mmCIF file of C-alpha atoms in Angstrom:
data_model
loop_
_atom_site.group_PDB
_atom_site.id
_atom_site.type_symbol
_atom_site.label_atom_id
_atom_site.label_comp_id
_atom_site.label_asym_id
_atom_site.label_seq_id
_atom_site.Cartn_x
_atom_site.Cartn_y
_atom_site.Cartn_z
ATOM 1 C CA UNK A 1 0.000 0.000 0.000
ATOM 2 C CA UNK A 2 1.333 3.415 -0.979
ATOM 3 C CA UNK A 3 2.211 5.930 1.637
ATOM 4 C CA UNK A 4 0.229 9.209 1.883
ATOM 5 C CA UNK A 5 3.185 11.168 0.443
ATOM 6 C CA UNK A 6 3.297 9.012 -2.703
ATOM 7 C CA UNK A 7 -0.453 9.365 -3.199
ATOM 8 C CA UNK A 8 -0.161 13.134 -2.836
ATOM 9 C CA UNK A 9 2.576 13.334 -5.487
ATOM 10 C CA UNK A 10 0.469 11.285 -7.928
ATOM 11 C CA UNK A 11 -2.516 13.581 -7.458
ATOM 12 C CA UNK A 12 -0.301 16.608 -8.153
ATOM 13 C CA UNK A 13 0.962 15.063 -11.423
ATOM 14 C CA UNK A 14 -2.598 14.267 -12.560
ATOM 15 C CA UNK A 15 -3.690 17.844 -11.868
ATOM 16 C CA UNK A 16 -0.716 19.237 -13.833
ATOM 17 C CA UNK A 17 -1.435 17.025 -16.854
ATOM 18 C CA UNK A 18 -5.122 17.911 -16.894
ATOM 19 C CA UNK A 19 -4.400 21.654 -16.703
ATOM 20 C CA UNK A 20 -1.575 21.684 -19.328
ATOM 21 C CA UNK A 21 -2.181 23.594 -22.665
ATOM 22 C CA UNK A 22 -1.741 20.455 -24.738
ATOM 23 C CA UNK A 23 -4.445 18.538 -22.923
ATOM 24 C CA UNK A 24 -7.590 17.774 -24.904
ATOM 25 C CA UNK A 25 -10.943 16.285 -24.096
ATOM 26 C CA UNK A 26 -13.136 14.000 -26.124
ATOM 27 C CA UNK A 27 -15.198 16.885 -27.483
ATOM 28 C CA UNK A 28 -12.233 18.671 -29.103
ATOM 29 C CA UNK A 29 -11.371 17.762 -32.718
ATOM 30 C CA UNK A 30 -8.150 15.901 -33.493
ATOM 31 C CA UNK A 31 -5.045 17.992 -34.039
ATOM 32 C CA UNK A 32 -4.814 16.934 -37.670
ATOM 33 C CA UNK A 33 -8.312 18.203 -38.409
ATOM 34 C CA UNK A 34 -7.666 21.486 -36.638
ATOM 35 C CA UNK A 35 -4.533 22.085 -38.681
ATOM 36 C CA UNK A 36 -6.035 21.075 -42.026
ATOM 37 C CA UNK A 37 -8.107 24.218 -42.549
ATOM 38 C CA UNK A 38 -5.329 26.757 -41.890
ATOM 39 C CA UNK A 39 -2.950 24.874 -44.199
ATOM 40 C CA UNK A 40 -5.519 24.762 -46.977
ATOM 41 C CA UNK A 41 -6.448 28.413 -46.612
ATOM 42 C CA UNK A 42 -2.817 29.505 -46.572
ATOM 43 C CA UNK A 43 -2.154 27.488 -49.732
ATOM 44 C CA UNK A 44 -5.093 29.128 -51.493
ATOM 45 C CA UNK A 45 -3.932 32.554 -50.353
ATOM 46 C CA UNK A 46 -0.481 31.892 -51.777
ATOM 47 C CA UNK A 47 -1.797 30.792 -55.184
ATOM 48 C CA UNK A 48 -0.406 32.927 -58.001
ATOM 49 C CA UNK A 49 -2.958 34.875 -60.008
ATOM 50 C CA UNK A 50 -3.372 33.587 -63.599
ATOM 51 C CA UNK A 51 -3.012 37.182 -64.770
ATOM 52 C CA UNK A 52 0.511 37.386 -63.359
ATOM 53 C CA UNK A 53 3.572 36.139 -65.254
ATOM 54 C CA UNK A 54 5.800 33.427 -63.849
ATOM 55 C CA UNK A 55 9.259 34.187 -62.504
ATOM 56 C CA UNK A 56 11.063 33.690 -65.799
ATOM 57 C CA UNK A 57 8.290 35.499 -67.709
ATOM 58 C CA UNK A 58 8.673 38.463 -65.364
ATOM 59 C CA UNK A 59 12.379 38.522 -66.157
ATOM 60 C CA UNK A 60 11.677 38.363 -69.894
ATOM 61 C CA UNK A 61 9.024 41.068 -69.779
ATOM 62 C CA UNK A 62 11.454 43.356 -67.978
ATOM 63 C CA UNK A 63 14.407 42.565 -70.263
ATOM 64 C CA UNK A 64 12.763 44.093 -73.340
ATOM 65 C CA UNK A 65 11.958 47.581 -71.985
ATOM 66 C CA UNK A 66 15.316 47.648 -70.183
ATOM 67 C CA UNK A 67 17.080 46.791 -73.452
ATOM 68 C CA UNK A 68 15.200 49.520 -75.314
ATOM 69 C CA UNK A 69 15.914 52.030 -72.568
ATOM 70 C CA UNK A 70 19.613 51.139 -72.396
ATOM 71 C CA UNK A 71 20.036 51.336 -76.168
ATOM 72 C CA UNK A 72 18.163 54.626 -76.429
ATOM 73 C CA UNK A 73 20.231 56.174 -73.644
ATOM 74 C CA UNK A 74 23.431 54.969 -75.289
ATOM 75 C CA UNK A 75 22.415 56.556 -78.591
ATOM 76 C CA UNK A 76 21.559 59.749 -76.750
ATOM 77 C CA UNK A 77 24.768 59.974 -74.710
ATOM 78 C CA UNK A 78 27.337 58.481 -77.103
ATOM 79 C CA UNK A 79 29.451 61.356 -78.495
ATOM 80 C CA UNK A 80 29.812 59.669 -81.892
ATOM 81 C CA UNK A 81 26.062 59.155 -82.225
ATOM 82 C CA UNK A 82 25.339 62.719 -81.144
ATOM 83 C CA UNK A 83 27.818 64.107 -83.669
ATOM 84 C CA UNK A 84 26.432 62.023 -86.549
ATOM 85 C CA UNK A 85 23.623 63.664 -88.580
ATOM 86 C CA UNK A 86 20.266 61.912 -88.265
ATOM 87 C CA UNK A 87 17.777 61.516 -91.112
ATOM 88 C CA UNK A 88 14.233 61.802 -89.697
ATOM 89 C CA UNK A 89 12.710 60.497 -92.928
ATOM 90 C CA UNK A 90 14.519 57.150 -92.817
ATOM 91 C CA UNK A 91 14.715 57.166 -88.997
ATOM 92 C CA UNK A 92 18.433 56.389 -89.154
ATOM 93 C CA UNK A 93 21.855 57.999 -89.433
ATOM 94 C CA UNK A 94 23.307 58.781 -92.841
ATOM 95 C CA UNK A 95 25.391 55.833 -94.019
ATOM 96 C CA UNK A 96 28.523 57.858 -94.813
ATOM 97 C CA UNK A 97 28.634 59.385 -91.323
ATOM 98 C CA UNK A 98 27.150 56.518 -89.285
ATOM 99 C CA UNK A 99 28.614 56.353 -85.761
ATOM 100 C CA UNK A 100 28.871 52.555 -85.838
ATOM 101 C CA UNK A 101 28.798 49.633 -88.227
ATOM 102 C CA UNK A 102 25.501 48.594 -86.649
ATOM 103 C CA UNK A 103 24.078 52.057 -87.335
ATOM 104 C CA UNK A 104 24.156 51.278 -91.065
ATOM 105 C CA UNK A 105 21.135 49.555 -92.551
ATOM 106 C CA UNK A 106 23.533 47.661 -94.806
ATOM 107 C CA UNK A 107 25.233 45.825 -91.922
ATOM 108 C CA UNK A 108 25.261 42.080 -92.442
ATOM 109 C CA UNK A 109 23.172 41.290 -89.356
ATOM 110 C CA UNK A 110 20.422 43.640 -90.468
ATOM 111 C CA UNK A 111 20.415 42.384 -94.054
ATOM 112 C CA UNK A 112 20.617 38.645 -93.425
ATOM 113 C CA UNK A 113 19.056 38.300 -89.976
ATOM 114 C CA UNK A 114 16.649 41.112 -89.108
ATOM 115 C CA UNK A 115 15.296 41.560 -92.635
ATOM 116 C CA UNK A 116 14.736 37.796 -92.784
ATOM 117 C CA UNK A 117 13.773 37.621 -89.124
ATOM 118 C CA UNK A 118 10.584 35.612 -89.343
ATOM 119 C CA UNK A 119 12.267 32.988 -91.502
ATOM 120 C CA UNK A 120 14.844 32.484 -88.727
ATOM 121 C CA UNK A 121 12.104 32.320 -86.090
ATOM 122 C CA UNK A 122 10.213 29.766 -88.172
ATOM 123 C CA UNK A 123 13.288 27.618 -88.750
ATOM 124 C CA UNK A 124 14.284 27.633 -85.085
ATOM 125 C CA UNK A 125 10.822 26.828 -83.792
ATOM 126 C CA UNK A 126 10.029 24.027 -86.244
ATOM 127 C CA UNK A 127 13.453 22.498 -85.594
ATOM 128 C CA UNK A 128 12.673 22.502 -81.873
ATOM 129 C CA UNK A 129 9.033 21.436 -82.211
ATOM 130 C CA UNK A 130 9.713 18.341 -84.292
ATOM 131 C CA UNK A 131 12.890 17.114 -82.605
ATOM 132 C CA UNK A 132 12.616 17.741 -78.870
ATOM 133 C CA UNK A 133 11.826 14.505 -76.971
ATOM 134 C CA UNK A 134 9.487 16.252 -74.510
ATOM 135 C CA UNK A 135 7.095 17.142 -77.345
ATOM 136 C CA UNK A 136 7.082 13.839 -79.182
ATOM 137 C CA UNK A 137 8.571 10.353 -78.975
ATOM 138 C CA UNK A 138 10.333 10.564 -82.327
ATOM 139 C CA UNK A 139 11.410 13.173 -84.825
ATOM 140 C CA UNK A 140 8.626 14.278 -87.197
ATOM 141 C CA UNK A 141 6.004 12.232 -85.330
ATOM 142 C CA UNK A 142 2.722 14.163 -85.242
ATOM 143 C CA UNK A 143 1.342 14.546 -81.711
ATOM 144 C CA UNK A 144 -1.361 16.735 -80.125
ATOM 145 C CA UNK A 145 1.392 18.820 -78.538
ATOM 146 C CA UNK A 146 2.980 19.476 -81.900
ATOM 147 C CA UNK A 147 -0.327 20.260 -83.579
ATOM 148 C CA UNK A 148 -1.165 22.775 -80.878
ATOM 149 C CA UNK A 149 2.331 24.201 -81.149
ATOM 150 C CA UNK A 150 1.763 24.686 -84.865
ATOM 151 C CA UNK A 151 -1.542 26.392 -84.094
ATOM 152 C CA UNK A 152 0.118 28.827 -81.676
ATOM 153 C CA UNK A 153 2.856 29.472 -84.233
ATOM 154 C CA UNK A 154 0.222 30.107 -86.916
ATOM 155 C CA UNK A 155 -1.577 32.686 -84.782
ATOM 156 C CA UNK A 156 1.642 34.503 -83.875
ATOM 157 C CA UNK A 157 2.664 34.419 -87.538
ATOM 158 C CA UNK A 158 -0.736 35.765 -88.551
ATOM 159 C CA UNK A 159 -0.241 38.665 -86.132
ATOM 160 C CA UNK A 160 3.166 39.350 -87.707
ATOM 161 C CA UNK A 161 1.537 39.341 -91.164
ATOM 162 C CA UNK A 162 -1.257 41.670 -90.052
ATOM 163 C CA UNK A 163 1.138 44.168 -88.498
ATOM 164 C CA UNK A 164 3.919 44.197 -91.091
ATOM 165 C CA UNK A 165 2.679 42.698 -94.367
ATOM 166 C CA UNK A 166 -1.063 42.783 -94.993
ATOM 167 C CA UNK A 167 -4.246 43.559 -93.088
ATOM 168 C CA UNK A 168 -7.076 43.322 -95.607
ATOM 169 C CA UNK A 169 -5.080 45.793 -97.631
ATOM 170 C CA UNK A 170 -2.214 47.835 -96.158
ATOM 171 C CA UNK A 171 -0.584 46.413 -93.033
ATOM 172 C CA UNK A 172 -1.397 47.804 -89.585
ATOM 173 C CA UNK A 173 1.907 49.700 -89.529
ATOM 174 C CA UNK A 174 1.084 51.394 -92.850
ATOM 175 C CA UNK A 175 -2.501 52.096 -91.819
ATOM 176 C CA UNK A 176 -1.322 53.653 -88.567
ATOM 177 C CA UNK A 177 1.178 55.769 -90.446
ATOM 178 C CA UNK A 178 -1.378 57.180 -92.881
ATOM 179 C CA UNK A 179 -4.053 57.640 -90.192
ATOM 180 C CA UNK A 180 -1.647 59.826 -88.198
ATOM 181 C CA UNK A 181 -0.989 62.109 -91.171
ATOM 182 C CA UNK A 182 1.830 60.303 -92.943
ATOM 183 C CA UNK A 183 2.035 59.918 -96.698
ATOM 184 C CA UNK A 184 4.382 59.113 -99.530
ATOM 185 C CA UNK A 185 6.375 62.150 -100.645
ATOM 186 C CA UNK A 186 5.141 61.531 -104.196
ATOM 187 C CA UNK A 187 1.672 62.573 -103.041
ATOM 188 C CA UNK A 188 2.961 66.085 -102.411
ATOM 189 C CA UNK A 189 4.561 66.112 -105.860
ATOM 190 C CA UNK A 190 1.259 65.060 -107.416
ATOM 191 C CA UNK A 191 -0.628 67.767 -105.548
ATOM 192 C CA UNK A 192 1.856 70.311 -106.878
ATOM 193 C CA UNK A 193 1.202 69.144 -110.437
ATOM 194 C CA UNK A 194 4.590 67.521 -110.984
ATOM 195 C CA UNK A 195 3.260 63.961 -111.085
ATOM 196 C CA UNK A 196 0.072 62.305 -112.270
ATOM 197 C CA UNK A 197 -1.743 60.316 -109.613
ATOM 198 C CA UNK A 198 -5.350 59.292 -109.269
ATOM 199 C CA UNK A 199 -7.414 60.323 -106.277
ATOM 200 C CA UNK A 200 -7.182 56.895 -104.630
ATOM 201 C CA UNK A 201 -3.628 57.685 -103.507
ATOM 202 C CA UNK A 202 -2.401 54.220 -104.472
ATOM 203 C CA UNK A 203 0.913 54.567 -102.660
ATOM 204 C CA UNK A 204 -0.516 53.621 -99.284
ATOM 205 C CA UNK A 205 2.189 51.173 -98.197
ATOM 206 C CA UNK A 206 5.851 51.648 -97.468
ATOM 207 C CA UNK A 207 6.788 49.020 -100.051
ATOM 208 C CA UNK A 208 4.760 50.699 -102.801
ATOM 209 C CA UNK A 209 6.161 54.105 -101.920
ATOM 210 C CA UNK A 210 9.765 52.904 -102.035
ATOM 211 C CA UNK A 211 9.106 50.987 -105.265
ATOM 212 C CA UNK A 212 8.372 54.242 -107.108
ATOM 213 C CA UNK A 213 11.257 56.107 -105.518
ATOM 214 C CA UNK A 214 9.263 57.856 -102.812
ATOM 215 C CA UNK A 215 9.740 58.121 -99.060
ATOM 216 C CA UNK A 216 7.378 58.038 -96.110
ATOM 217 C CA UNK A 217 6.960 61.470 -94.610
ATOM 218 C CA UNK A 218 5.116 62.591 -91.482
ATOM 219 C CA UNK A 219 2.870 60.400 -89.364
ATOM 220 C CA UNK A 220 3.761 57.892 -86.676
ATOM 221 C CA UNK A 221 5.826 54.930 -87.826
ATOM 222 C CA UNK A 222 5.555 51.950 -85.465
ATOM 223 C CA UNK A 223 9.006 50.386 -85.297
ATOM 224 C CA UNK A 224 8.725 47.217 -87.341
ATOM 225 C CA UNK A 225 12.189 46.091 -86.242
ATOM 226 C CA UNK A 226 11.289 46.349 -82.562
ATOM 227 C CA UNK A 227 7.993 44.583 -83.187
ATOM 228 C CA UNK A 228 9.636 41.714 -85.071
ATOM 229 C CA UNK A 229 12.534 41.212 -82.669
ATOM 230 C CA UNK A 230 10.356 41.299 -79.553
ATOM 231 C CA UNK A 231 7.545 39.148 -80.950
ATOM 232 C CA UNK A 232 9.882 36.557 -82.465
ATOM 233 C CA UNK A 233 12.191 36.146 -79.485
ATOM 234 C CA UNK A 234 9.406 36.201 -76.876
ATOM 235 C CA UNK A 235 7.510 33.568 -78.869
ATOM 236 C CA UNK A 236 10.585 31.326 -78.978
ATOM 237 C CA UNK A 237 11.364 31.797 -75.286
ATOM 238 C CA UNK A 238 7.765 31.063 -74.242
ATOM 239 C CA UNK A 239 7.706 27.850 -76.245
ATOM 240 C CA UNK A 240 11.143 26.556 -75.299
ATOM 241 C CA UNK A 241 11.528 27.468 -71.634
ATOM 242 C CA UNK A 242 8.182 26.048 -70.494
ATOM 243 C CA UNK A 243 8.895 22.759 -72.276
ATOM 244 C CA UNK A 244 12.516 22.418 -71.190
ATOM 245 C CA UNK A 245 12.002 23.485 -67.581
ATOM 246 C CA UNK A 246 9.039 21.161 -67.176
ATOM 247 C CA UNK A 247 10.959 18.262 -68.734
ATOM 248 C CA UNK A 248 13.729 18.943 -66.235
ATOM 249 C CA UNK A 249 11.336 18.632 -63.300
ATOM 250 C CA UNK A 250 10.945 22.329 -62.489
ATOM 251 C CA UNK A 251 7.929 23.378 -60.436
ATOM 252 C CA UNK A 252 4.960 24.531 -62.508
ATOM 253 C CA UNK A 253 4.279 28.184 -61.646
ATOM 254 C CA UNK A 254 1.502 28.874 -64.126
ATOM 255 C CA UNK A 255 -2.033 28.937 -62.769
ATOM 256 C CA UNK A 256 -5.301 28.767 -64.673
ATOM 257 C CA UNK A 257 -8.971 29.518 -64.175
ATOM 258 C CA UNK A 258 -11.147 26.420 -64.439
ATOM 259 C CA UNK A 259 -14.629 26.247 -65.937
ATOM 260 C CA UNK A 260 -16.134 26.644 -62.456
ATOM 261 C CA UNK A 261 -14.043 29.763 -61.765
ATOM 262 C CA UNK A 262 -11.575 28.056 -59.424
ATOM 263 C CA UNK A 263 -7.909 29.034 -59.657
ATOM 264 C CA UNK A 264 -5.628 26.011 -59.807
ATOM 265 C CA UNK A 265 -2.152 25.056 -60.883
ATOM 266 C CA UNK A 266 -1.748 24.275 -64.566
ATOM 267 C CA UNK A 267 -0.701 20.780 -63.473
ATOM 268 C CA UNK A 268 -4.349 19.811 -62.942
ATOM 269 C CA UNK A 269 -4.942 19.796 -66.695
ATOM 270 C CA UNK A 270 -1.710 18.048 -67.568
ATOM 271 C CA UNK A 271 -1.301 14.419 -68.436
ATOM 272 C CA UNK A 272 1.889 12.796 -67.209
ATOM 273 C CA UNK A 273 4.224 12.130 -70.096
ATOM 274 C CA UNK A 274 6.105 8.872 -70.322
ATOM 275 C CA UNK A 275 9.362 8.250 -72.068
ATOM 276 C CA UNK A 276 10.681 11.810 -71.730
ATOM 277 C CA UNK A 277 14.457 11.840 -71.460
ATOM 278 C CA UNK A 278 15.167 14.671 -69.019
ATOM 279 C CA UNK A 279 18.901 14.294 -69.574
ATOM 280 C CA UNK A 280 18.478 15.579 -73.146
ATOM 281 C CA UNK A 281 16.261 18.560 -72.327
ATOM 282 C CA UNK A 282 18.799 21.073 -73.717
ATOM 283 C CA UNK A 283 19.010 19.586 -77.171
ATOM 284 C CA UNK A 284 20.719 21.097 -80.195
ATOM 285 C CA UNK A 285 17.367 22.495 -81.306
ATOM 286 C CA UNK A 286 16.772 24.121 -77.910
ATOM 287 C CA UNK A 287 20.218 25.712 -78.000
ATOM 288 C CA UNK A 288 19.618 26.883 -81.567
ATOM 289 C CA UNK A 289 16.410 28.605 -80.510
ATOM 290 C CA UNK A 290 18.184 30.274 -77.597
ATOM 291 C CA UNK A 291 20.889 31.480 -79.986
ATOM 292 C CA UNK A 292 18.304 33.018 -82.316
ATOM 293 C CA UNK A 293 16.567 34.644 -79.362
ATOM 294 C CA UNK A 294 19.837 36.027 -77.997
ATOM 295 C CA UNK A 295 20.738 37.523 -81.383
ATOM 296 C CA UNK A 296 17.268 39.093 -81.502
ATOM 297 C CA UNK A 297 17.950 40.775 -78.163
ATOM 298 C CA UNK A 298 21.310 42.069 -79.352
ATOM 299 C CA UNK A 299 19.839 43.496 -82.548
ATOM 300 C CA UNK A 300 17.044 45.008 -80.466
ATOM 301 C CA UNK A 301 19.730 46.834 -78.497
ATOM 302 C CA UNK A 302 21.318 48.097 -81.738
ATOM 303 C CA UNK A 303 17.924 49.168 -83.073
ATOM 304 C CA UNK A 304 17.227 51.064 -79.872
ATOM 305 C CA UNK A 305 20.594 52.814 -80.063
ATOM 306 C CA UNK A 306 20.581 53.947 -83.689
ATOM 307 C CA UNK A 307 17.090 53.773 -85.206
ATOM 308 C CA UNK A 308 13.629 55.245 -84.632
ATOM 309 C CA UNK A 309 12.316 57.617 -81.997
ATOM 310 C CA UNK A 310 11.503 56.711 -78.409
ATOM 311 C CA UNK A 311 7.764 56.616 -79.032
ATOM 312 C CA UNK A 312 8.079 54.524 -82.196
ATOM 313 C CA UNK A 313 10.104 51.938 -80.303
ATOM 314 C CA UNK A 314 7.623 51.983 -77.431
ATOM 315 C CA UNK A 315 4.632 51.352 -79.710
ATOM 316 C CA UNK A 316 6.510 48.547 -81.458
ATOM 317 C CA UNK A 317 7.032 46.945 -78.054
ATOM 318 C CA UNK A 318 3.361 47.279 -77.088
ATOM 319 C CA UNK A 319 2.084 45.826 -80.369
ATOM 320 C CA UNK A 320 4.413 42.825 -79.974
ATOM 321 C CA UNK A 321 3.350 42.250 -76.364
ATOM 322 C CA UNK A 322 -0.318 42.308 -77.380
ATOM 323 C CA UNK A 323 0.193 39.290 -79.635
ATOM 324 C CA UNK A 324 2.089 37.420 -76.920
ATOM 325 C CA UNK A 325 -0.650 38.208 -74.396
ATOM 326 C CA UNK A 326 -3.364 36.717 -76.595
ATOM 327 C CA UNK A 327 -1.532 33.446 -77.255
ATOM 328 C CA UNK A 328 0.191 32.770 -73.922
ATOM 329 C CA UNK A 329 -1.606 34.671 -71.149
ATOM 330 C CA UNK A 330 -5.253 34.941 -72.170
ATOM 331 C CA UNK A 331 -5.735 31.129 -72.405
ATOM 332 C CA UNK A 332 -4.894 30.865 -68.711
ATOM 333 C CA UNK A 333 -8.059 32.764 -67.813
ATOM 334 C CA UNK A 334 -10.307 31.653 -70.704
ATOM 335 C CA UNK A 335 -10.832 27.866 -70.577
ATOM 336 C CA UNK A 336 -12.431 27.715 -74.037
ATOM 337 C CA UNK A 337 -9.393 29.372 -75.618
ATOM 338 C CA UNK A 338 -7.065 27.120 -73.624
ATOM 339 C CA UNK A 339 -8.885 24.058 -74.961
ATOM 340 C CA UNK A 340 -7.957 25.149 -78.479
ATOM 341 C CA UNK A 341 -4.463 26.634 -78.114
ATOM 342 C CA UNK A 342 -3.199 24.635 -75.163
ATOM 343 C CA UNK A 343 -0.152 25.723 -73.173
ATOM 344 C CA UNK A 344 3.516 25.023 -73.966
ATOM 345 C CA UNK A 345 4.775 21.933 -72.166
ATOM 346 C CA UNK A 346 1.283 20.708 -71.228
ATOM 347 C CA UNK A 347 -1.385 18.592 -72.844
ATOM 348 C CA UNK A 348 -4.873 18.577 -71.393
ATOM 349 C CA UNK A 349 -6.440 15.265 -70.480
ATOM 350 C CA UNK A 350 -10.001 16.281 -71.235
ATOM 351 C CA UNK A 351 -9.980 19.163 -73.711
ATOM 352 C CA UNK A 352 -12.396 18.666 -76.635
ATOM 353 C CA UNK A 353 -9.673 19.547 -79.117
ATOM 354 C CA UNK A 354 -7.482 16.698 -77.904
ATOM 355 C CA UNK A 355 -10.432 14.311 -78.124
ATOM 356 C CA UNK A 356 -10.996 15.064 -81.791
ATOM 357 C CA UNK A 357 -7.274 14.974 -82.503
ATOM 358 C CA UNK A 358 -7.043 11.535 -80.957
ATOM 359 C CA UNK A 359 -10.074 10.374 -82.885
ATOM 360 C CA UNK A 360 -9.215 11.533 -86.399
ATOM 361 C CA UNK A 361 -5.571 12.588 -86.614
ATOM 362 C CA UNK A 362 -4.037 9.112 -86.191
ATOM 363 C CA UNK A 363 -5.943 7.905 -89.236
ATOM 364 C CA UNK A 364 -5.007 10.931 -91.329
ATOM 365 C CA UNK A 365 -1.460 11.615 -90.198
ATOM 366 C CA UNK A 366 -0.282 8.550 -88.339
ATOM 367 C CA UNK A 367 -0.206 10.604 -85.141
ATOM 368 C CA UNK A 368 1.382 9.313 -81.954
ATOM 369 C CA UNK A 369 -0.580 9.954 -78.745
ATOM 370 C CA UNK A 370 1.758 12.124 -76.693
#
């Protein structure tokens, strides 16, 4: 039988345990249930908005205006550029007094790269699209990912055509130029009676004006070089980085709005790919695309330093970003558009487009289901 002192000590220990903060009774919920709600709510609060760019997209979106600003400031502060006469009609320095080789429109990079810019973008992207193992199991195999990639490329290319080549007549750049008061110098000659021209003013494009020996004069000229270099390089970076980083096991940062309005990670609409060799994520094609994109950025810097006004470069940047926004950001918040265009590096498991591709494309194209 225990002594009274031992019994007293036991009663003290029981009282301390019952009054401790960690003590619980039968009516209190388990600790795991109590902690589940705060964890879930904190996770929802930390979810990135679909309207916001990812980390690498934020870097890219800041690189372009910084490049334009740095180049413009260099052209403004460089003594050689300040001393060189500037031709406002051609938006460039005179060739015989150009402050740099890159300030001449005849420089080899401008002639063979920038002037043929979309051909380089097309070559780099198709090389990547049809050879990278994360997009298809074999070279030239047609897969839903590749078909959607071609669709995104087609829309971006169509935007390039609309802005620089043709928009149900003159391109958007030419229409903007004439709407802001610009015209071919031959129009003034015709008005003065030195040249015959009908009242339709047929020289409504830059190409037509130059073909007859005229020059654009007046108006606002959206920088076509800035537009091309930004649109082409941003398109390539969006397509390549999302695919390569995902193949390498990087965390998916993109979020999307579902049909019910819920905001979730883009992973919820992704099907797990099998047979992807993560060791070959930086293939020759991926490096080629990065090289083309890097050269675009360098030529963007040269364009900013020696060509066009500040506002012309700024509008070229905005017009390029608008095309990128439609193809790569808007689908994240519009499920119907996402079902059609998809997202680089992902393939939806239930999108109607994929269903029809799986149903008909294998018979027509011998498509592999990846």
